[in-house]
PDB file of C-alpha atoms in Angstrom:
ATOM      1  CA  MET A  14       7.876 -10.005   9.260  1.00  0.00           C
ATOM      2  CA  THR A  15       6.871 -13.486  10.590  1.00  0.00           C
ATOM      3  CA  VAL A  16       7.318 -16.947   8.988  1.00  0.00           C
ATOM      4  CA  THR A  17       3.557 -17.104   8.262  1.00  0.00           C
ATOM      5  CA  HIS A  18       3.599 -13.622   6.561  1.00  0.00           C
ATOM      6  CA  ILE A  19       6.531 -14.643   4.432  1.00  0.00           C
ATOM      7  CA  SER A  20       4.854 -17.904   3.475  1.00  0.00           C
ATOM      8  CA  THR A  21       1.700 -16.138   2.471  1.00  0.00           C
ATOM      9  CA  LEU A  22       3.605 -13.547   0.473  1.00  0.00           C
ATOM     10  CA  LEU A  23       5.552 -16.278  -1.396  1.00  0.00           C
ATOM     11  CA  THR A  24       2.290 -18.163  -2.122  1.00  0.00           C
ATOM     12  CA  CYS A  25       0.817 -14.901  -3.731  1.00  0.00           C
ATOM     13  CA  SER A  26       4.030 -14.276  -5.674  1.00  0.00           C
ATOM     14  CA  ILE A  27       3.981 -17.840  -6.995  1.00  0.00           C
ATOM     15  CA  LEU A  28       0.295 -17.639  -7.956  1.00  0.00           C
ATOM     16  CA  ALA A  29       0.782 -14.191  -9.748  1.00  0.00           C
ATOM     17  CA  THR A  30       3.759 -15.609 -11.672  1.00  0.00           C
ATOM     18  CA  SER A  31       1.860 -18.524 -12.717  1.00  0.00           C
ATOM     19  CA  ILE A  32      -0.890 -16.438 -14.007  1.00  0.00           C
ATOM     20  CA  PHE A  33       1.582 -14.179 -15.843  1.00  0.00           C
ATOM     21  CA  SER A  34       3.210 -17.082 -17.504  1.00  0.00           C
ATOM     22  CA  ALA A  35      -0.134 -18.696 -18.545  1.00  0.00           C
ATOM     23  CA  SER A  36      -1.271 -15.502 -20.138  1.00  0.00           C
ATOM     24  CA  ILE A  37       1.835 -13.944 -21.537  1.00  0.00           C
ATOM     25  CA  ALA A  38       1.482 -15.310 -25.106  1.00  0.00           C
ATOM     26  CA  LYS A  39      -1.827 -13.519 -25.616  1.00  0.00           C
ATOM     27  CA  ALA A  40      -1.892 -10.791 -22.966  1.00  0.00           C
ATOM     28  CA  GLU A  41      -2.102  -7.125 -23.497  1.00  0.00           C
ATOM     29  CA  ILE A  42       0.410  -5.344 -21.477  1.00  0.00           C
ATOM     30  CA  TYR A  43      -0.406  -1.839 -19.915  1.00  0.00           C
ATOM     31  CA  ILE A  44       1.113   0.989 -17.803  1.00  0.00           C
ATOM     32  CA  ALA A  45      -0.867   3.057 -15.372  1.00  0.00           C
ATOM     33  CA  PRO A  46       0.428   6.088 -13.509  1.00  0.00           C
ATOM     34  CA  PHE A  47      -1.627   7.626 -10.821  1.00  0.00           C
ATOM     35  CA  ALA A  48      -1.802  10.140  -7.877  1.00  0.00           C
ATOM     36  CA  GLY A  49      -3.956  10.660  -5.000  1.00  0.00           C
ATOM     37  CA  TYR A  50      -4.490  11.267  -1.325  1.00  0.00           C
ATOM     38  CA  SER A  51      -3.622   8.854   1.522  1.00  0.00           C
ATOM     39  CA  PHE A  52      -5.495   9.036   4.797  1.00  0.00           C
ATOM     40  CA  GLY A  53      -5.696   6.936   7.961  1.00  0.00           C
ATOM     41  CA  GLY A  54      -2.372   5.463   8.947  1.00  0.00           C
ATOM     42  CA  ASN A  55      -3.524   4.460  12.462  1.00  0.00           C
ATOM     43  CA  GLY A  56      -4.404   1.520  14.449  1.00  0.00           C
ATOM     44  CA  LEU A  57      -1.333   1.174  16.584  1.00  0.00           C
ATOM     45  CA  GLU A  58      -0.217   2.782  19.877  1.00  0.00           C
ATOM     46  CA  ILE A  59       3.487   3.648  20.574  1.00  0.00           C
ATOM     47  CA  SER A  60       5.698   4.371  23.611  1.00  0.00           C
ATOM     48  CA  ASN A  61       9.286   5.405  24.059  1.00  0.00           C
ATOM     49  CA  ASP A  62       9.089   4.939  27.907  1.00  0.00           C
ATOM     50  CA  GLU A  63       9.562   1.768  29.628  1.00  0.00           C
ATOM     51  CA  SER A  64       6.271   2.029  31.552  1.00  0.00           C
ATOM     52  CA  GLU A  65       3.563  -0.020  30.104  1.00  0.00           C
ATOM     53  CA  ASP A  66       0.830   2.553  30.673  1.00  0.00           C
ATOM     54  CA  SER A  67       2.461   5.505  28.724  1.00  0.00           C
ATOM     55  CA  TYR A  68       1.326   4.505  25.147  1.00  0.00           C
ATOM     56  CA  SER A  69      -0.222   7.088  22.740  1.00  0.00           C
ATOM     57  CA  ARG A  70      -1.880   6.877  19.566  1.00  0.00           C
ATOM     58  CA  LEU A  71       0.360   6.611  16.477  1.00  0.00           C
ATOM     59  CA  ASN A  72      -0.894   8.413  13.344  1.00  0.00           C
ATOM     60  CA  ILE A  73       0.559   8.771   9.887  1.00  0.00           C
ATOM     61  CA  SER A  74      -0.402  12.162   8.552  1.00  0.00           C
ATOM     62  CA  GLU A  75      -2.720  12.509   5.571  1.00  0.00           C
ATOM     63  CA  SER A  76      -0.869  13.693   2.453  1.00  0.00           C
ATOM     64  CA  GLU A  77      -0.599  13.229  -1.224  1.00  0.00           C
ATOM     65  CA  ASN A  78       0.748   9.981  -2.911  1.00  0.00           C
ATOM     66  CA  PHE A  79       1.743   8.810  -6.406  1.00  0.00           C
ATOM     67  CA  GLY A  80       2.367   5.484  -7.876  1.00  0.00           C
ATOM     68  CA  LEU A  81       2.492   3.107 -10.904  1.00  0.00           C
ATOM     69  CA  MET A  82       0.992  -0.079 -12.055  1.00  0.00           C
ATOM     70  CA  LEU A  83       2.475  -2.449 -14.678  1.00  0.00           C
ATOM     71  CA  GLY A  84       0.330  -5.428 -15.766  1.00  0.00           C
ATOM     72  CA  MET A  85      -1.186  -7.706 -18.225  1.00  0.00           C
ATOM     73  CA  LYS A  86      -4.857  -7.991 -19.099  1.00  0.00           C
ATOM     74  CA  THR A  87      -6.788 -11.135 -18.844  1.00  0.00           C
ATOM     75  CA  ASN A  88      -9.932 -12.523 -20.595  1.00  0.00           C
ATOM     76  CA  ASP A  89     -12.142 -12.503 -17.417  1.00  0.00           C
ATOM     77  CA  PRO A  90     -12.218  -9.403 -18.066  1.00  0.00           C
ATOM     78  CA  GLY A  91      -9.631  -8.069 -15.804  1.00  0.00           C
ATOM     79  CA  ASN A  92      -5.992  -7.894 -15.196  1.00  0.00           C
ATOM     80  CA  VAL A  93      -2.969  -9.038 -13.126  1.00  0.00           C
ATOM     81  CA  HIS A  94      -0.555  -6.170 -12.036  1.00  0.00           C
ATOM     82  CA  LEU A  95       2.470  -4.973 -10.106  1.00  0.00           C
ATOM     83  CA  LEU A  96       1.619  -1.763  -7.964  1.00  0.00           C
ATOM     84  CA  TYR A  97       4.016   0.656  -6.446  1.00  0.00           C
ATOM     85  CA  SER A  98       2.755   3.514  -4.300  1.00  0.00           C
ATOM     86  CA  ARG A  99       4.759   6.147  -2.391  1.00  0.00           C
ATOM     87  CA  GLN A 100       3.664   8.761   0.264  1.00  0.00           C
ATOM     88  CA  THR A 101       5.825  11.375   1.748  1.00  0.00           C
ATOM     89  CA  THR A 102       4.553  12.176   5.307  1.00  0.00           C
ATOM     90  CA  ASP A 103       5.178  12.399   8.901  1.00  0.00           C
ATOM     91  CA  LEU A 104       4.546  10.548  12.115  1.00  0.00           C
ATOM     92  CA  ARG A 105       2.636  12.042  14.966  1.00  0.00           C
ATOM     93  CA  ASN A 106       1.423  10.595  18.290  1.00  0.00           C
ATOM     94  CA  LYS A 107      -2.161  11.754  17.756  1.00  0.00           C
ATOM     95  CA  ALA A 108      -4.410  12.603  14.848  1.00  0.00           C
ATOM     96  CA  LEU A 109      -4.812  16.286  15.512  1.00  0.00           C
ATOM     97  CA  SER A 110      -1.355  16.807  17.007  1.00  0.00           C
ATOM     98  CA  THR A 111       1.103  19.164  15.672  1.00  0.00           C
ATOM     99  CA  ASP A 112       4.110  17.506  17.369  1.00  0.00           C
ATOM    100  CA  VAL A 113       6.029  15.721  14.541  1.00  0.00           C
ATOM    101  CA  ILE A 114       7.866  12.657  15.814  1.00  0.00           C
ATOM    102  CA  ALA A 115       9.723  12.011  12.478  1.00  0.00           C
ATOM    103  CA  GLU A 116       9.302  12.467   8.752  1.00  0.00           C
ATOM    104  CA  LEU A 117       8.960   9.416   6.692  1.00  0.00           C
ATOM    105  CA  ASP A 118       8.141   7.775   3.350  1.00  0.00           C
ATOM    106  CA  VAL A 119       5.491   5.009   3.293  1.00  0.00           C
ATOM    107  CA  ASN A 120       5.837   2.656   0.182  1.00  0.00           C
ATOM    108  CA  TYR A 121       3.450  -0.224  -0.948  1.00  0.00           C
ATOM    109  CA  LEU A 122       4.803  -2.914  -3.366  1.00  0.00           C
ATOM    110  CA  HIS A 123       1.919  -5.271  -4.216  1.00  0.00           C
ATOM    111  CA  LEU A 124       0.917  -8.039  -6.662  1.00  0.00           C
ATOM    112  CA  GLY A 125      -2.733  -7.790  -7.547  1.00  0.00           C
ATOM    113  CA  GLY A 126      -5.562  -8.457  -9.715  1.00  0.00           C
ATOM    114  CA  THR A 127      -8.674  -6.521 -11.017  1.00  0.00           C
ATOM    115  CA  LEU A 128     -12.020  -7.733 -12.197  1.00  0.00           C
ATOM    116  CA  TYR A 129     -14.162  -5.417 -14.445  1.00  0.00           C
ATOM    117  CA  PHE A 130     -17.857  -5.175 -14.889  1.00  0.00           C
ATOM    118  CA  PRO A 131     -17.859  -3.468 -18.237  1.00  0.00           C
ATOM    119  CA  SER A 132     -20.931  -1.586 -19.665  1.00  0.00           C
ATOM    120  CA  GLY A 133     -19.908  -0.060 -22.954  1.00  0.00           C
ATOM    121  CA  GLN A 134     -16.965   2.360 -22.391  1.00  0.00           C
ATOM    122  CA  LEU A 135     -17.671   2.630 -18.597  1.00  0.00           C
ATOM    123  CA  LYS A 136     -15.987  -0.252 -16.579  1.00  0.00           C
ATOM    124  CA  PRO A 137     -16.566  -0.473 -12.813  1.00  0.00           C
ATOM    125  CA  TYR A 138     -14.144  -2.699 -11.156  1.00  0.00           C
ATOM    126  CA  ILE A 139     -12.973  -4.349  -7.827  1.00  0.00           C
ATOM    127  CA  THR A 140      -9.360  -5.075  -7.030  1.00  0.00           C
ATOM    128  CA  ALA A 141      -7.343  -7.013  -4.409  1.00  0.00           C
ATOM    129  CA  SER A 142      -3.554  -7.170  -3.808  1.00  0.00           C
ATOM    130  CA  ALA A 143      -0.818  -8.460  -1.358  1.00  0.00           C
ATOM    131  CA  GLY A 144       2.670  -7.572  -0.790  1.00  0.00           C
ATOM    132  CA  VAL A 145       4.717  -5.419   1.548  1.00  0.00           C
ATOM    133  CA  THR A 146       4.792  -2.123   3.181  1.00  0.00           C
ATOM    134  CA  HIS A 147       8.039  -0.387   3.549  1.00  0.00           C
ATOM    135  CA  ILE A 148       8.272   2.466   5.889  1.00  0.00           C
ATOM    136  CA  ARG A 149      11.436   4.631   5.782  1.00  0.00           C
ATOM    137  CA  PRO A 150      11.974   7.288   8.358  1.00  0.00           C
ATOM    138  CA  ASN A 151      14.402  10.150   7.931  1.00  0.00           C
ATOM    139  CA  GLY A 152      17.046  10.262  10.692  1.00  0.00           C
ATOM    140  CA  LEU A 153      15.788   7.466  12.853  1.00  0.00           C
ATOM    141  CA  TYR A 154      17.227   3.976  12.994  1.00  0.00           C
ATOM    142  CA  SER A 155      16.121   1.250  10.666  1.00  0.00           C
ATOM    143  CA  ASN A 156      13.588   1.025   7.990  1.00  0.00           C
ATOM    144  CA  GLU A 157      10.485  -1.112   8.576  1.00  0.00           C
ATOM    145  CA  THR A 158       9.013  -3.697   6.127  1.00  0.00           C
ATOM    146  CA  HIS A 159       5.967  -5.632   6.839  1.00  0.00           C
ATOM    147  CA  PHE A 160       3.474  -7.932   4.890  1.00  0.00           C
ATOM    148  CA  SER A 161       0.313  -6.184   3.902  1.00  0.00           C
ATOM    149  CA  MET A 162      -3.011  -6.718   1.860  1.00  0.00           C
ATOM    150  CA  GLY A 163      -5.148  -4.378  -0.164  1.00  0.00           C
ATOM    151  CA  VAL A 164      -8.715  -4.146  -1.489  1.00  0.00           C
ATOM    152  CA  GLY A 165     -10.437  -1.540  -3.636  1.00  0.00           C
ATOM    153  CA  ALA A 166     -13.175  -0.496  -5.895  1.00  0.00           C
ATOM    154  CA  GLY A 167     -13.398   2.044  -8.742  1.00  0.00           C
ATOM    155  CA  VAL A 168     -14.368   2.989 -12.128  1.00  0.00           C
ATOM    156  CA  ALA A 169     -12.540   3.416 -15.494  1.00  0.00           C
ATOM    157  CA  TYR A 170     -13.636   5.039 -18.572  1.00  0.00           C
ATOM    158  CA  GLU A 171     -12.291   3.979 -22.100  1.00  0.00           C
ATOM    159  CA  LEU A 172     -11.484   7.028 -24.018  1.00  0.00           C
ATOM    160  CA  MET A 173      -9.835   5.106 -26.934  1.00  0.00           C
ATOM    161  CA  SER A 174      -9.149   1.441 -27.497  1.00  0.00           C
ATOM    162  CA  ASN A 175      -5.812   1.697 -25.735  1.00  0.00           C
ATOM    163  CA  LEU A 176      -6.334   4.609 -23.413  1.00  0.00           C
ATOM    164  CA  SER A 177      -8.560   4.771 -20.169  1.00  0.00           C
ATOM    165  CA  VAL A 178      -8.793   6.993 -17.171  1.00  0.00           C
ATOM    166  CA  PHE A 179      -9.706   5.633 -13.808  1.00  0.00           C
ATOM    167  CA  ALA A 180     -10.540   6.658 -10.227  1.00  0.00           C
ATOM    168  CA  ASP A 181     -10.718   4.337  -7.266  1.00  0.00           C
ATOM    169  CA  VAL A 182     -10.543   4.004  -3.459  1.00  0.00           C
ATOM    170  CA  ARG A 183      -8.162   1.473  -1.837  1.00  0.00           C
ATOM    171  CA  GLY A 184      -7.573   0.319   1.548  1.00  0.00           C
ATOM    172  CA  TYR A 185      -4.318  -1.154   2.931  1.00  0.00           C
ATOM    173  CA  ALA A 186      -3.846  -3.281   5.961  1.00  0.00           C
ATOM    174  CA  THR A 187      -0.371  -3.719   7.287  1.00  0.00           C
ATOM    175  CA  PHE A 188       0.442  -6.542   9.681  1.00  0.00           C
ATOM    176  CA  MET A 189       2.590  -5.569  12.674  1.00  0.00           C
ATOM    177  CA  ASP A 190       4.327  -7.416  15.560  1.00  0.00           C
ATOM    178  CA  SER A 191       2.287  -6.376  18.581  1.00  0.00           C
ATOM    179  CA  ASN A 192       5.110  -7.395  20.856  1.00  0.00           C
ATOM    180  CA  GLY A 193       7.808  -5.799  18.839  1.00  0.00           C
ATOM    181  CA  GLY A 194       9.476  -2.434  18.477  1.00  0.00           C
ATOM    182  CA  LEU A 195       9.428   0.342  15.795  1.00  0.00           C
ATOM    183  CA  PHE A 196      12.632   1.733  14.178  1.00  0.00           C
ATOM    184  CA  CYS A 197      15.236  -0.567  15.832  1.00  0.00           C
ATOM    185  CA  ASN A 198      18.844  -1.256  15.606  1.00  0.00           C
ATOM    186  CA  GLU A 199      20.997  -3.988  16.915  1.00  0.00           C
ATOM    187  CA  ALA A 200      20.940  -2.532  20.472  1.00  0.00           C
ATOM    188  CA  SER A 201      17.379  -0.943  20.981  1.00  0.00           C
ATOM    189  CA  CYS A 202      14.197   0.345  19.480  1.00  0.00           C
ATOM    190  CA  VAL A 203      13.101   3.934  19.483  1.00  0.00           C
ATOM    191  CA  PHE A 204       9.441   2.951  20.220  1.00  0.00           C
ATOM    192  CA  LYS A 205       7.565   0.050  21.545  1.00  0.00           C
ATOM    193  CA  ILE A 206       4.232  -0.697  19.847  1.00  0.00           C
ATOM    194  CA  GLN A 207       0.869  -2.106  20.767  1.00  0.00           C
ATOM    195  CA  GLY A 208      -1.455  -3.549  18.108  1.00  0.00           C
ATOM    196  CA  ASP A 209      -1.249  -6.036  15.265  1.00  0.00           C
ATOM    197  CA  LEU A 210      -2.739  -3.905  12.384  1.00  0.00           C
ATOM    198  CA  MET A 211      -2.050  -0.565  10.825  1.00  0.00           C
ATOM    199  CA  TRP A 212      -4.482   0.695   8.076  1.00  0.00           C
ATOM    200  CA  GLN A 213      -4.486   3.307   5.436  1.00  0.00           C
ATOM    201  CA  GLY A 214      -6.797   4.282   2.773  1.00  0.00           C
ATOM    202  CA  GLN A 215      -6.205   6.041  -0.580  1.00  0.00           C
ATOM    203  CA  ALA A 216      -8.209   7.924  -3.230  1.00  0.00           C
ATOM    204  CA  ASN A 217      -6.607   7.838  -6.534  1.00  0.00           C
ATOM    205  CA  ILE A 218      -7.144   9.019 -10.200  1.00  0.00           C
ATOM    206  CA  GLY A 219      -4.726   7.979 -13.119  1.00  0.00           C
ATOM    207  CA  PHE A 220      -4.726   6.785 -16.707  1.00  0.00           C
ATOM    208  CA  GLU A 221      -3.920   3.662 -18.408  1.00  0.00           C
ATOM    209  CA  VAL A 222      -2.148   2.938 -21.683  1.00  0.00           C
ATOM    210  CA  SER A 223      -2.210  -0.415 -23.364  1.00  0.00           C
ATOM    211  CA  PHE A 224       0.445  -1.874 -25.745  1.00  0.00           C
TER     212      PHE A 224
END
């Protein structure tokens, strides 16, 4: 993670903390578990060879994900929240390949906000977030943590005053070091990478309980 990425993340954290502090006296707290399907997971090329022309397409396989949001509602109407999402999947060198390079977990930890456009019990919304992507391989060298951002849109339906169901689609962009390596230790890296951005999409459903 570069100094610029760290600085951006700290700025987002300070902003989110300020919003939480200003709203805490009158905010309505909520918890929102969700589950869905992650897709994409490409945008980079990898190589485990010293030759510069031996790169192949990196692909994180599509699979189920689950997660949790904790937040506070605001008067916009909207909310600010902390989001955690986890996907258990594997890494392949092409989208349709059956050759599994490694099994891994992809985790997102983001601070975000949501803006609703309510119409009765139906509440369409847009959302944005920033934080980190943590990639944890099984049996390979080090974990990877990189700055990431997310955007999304969805719709919630209010079943009761304190209970809603929702469905949304989210996109995550993870910023990588195009001159770096992937899964490294102090001596070497398993792969070299080309590219600055890895993206993933999610389609989720869940429910929200307010307190």
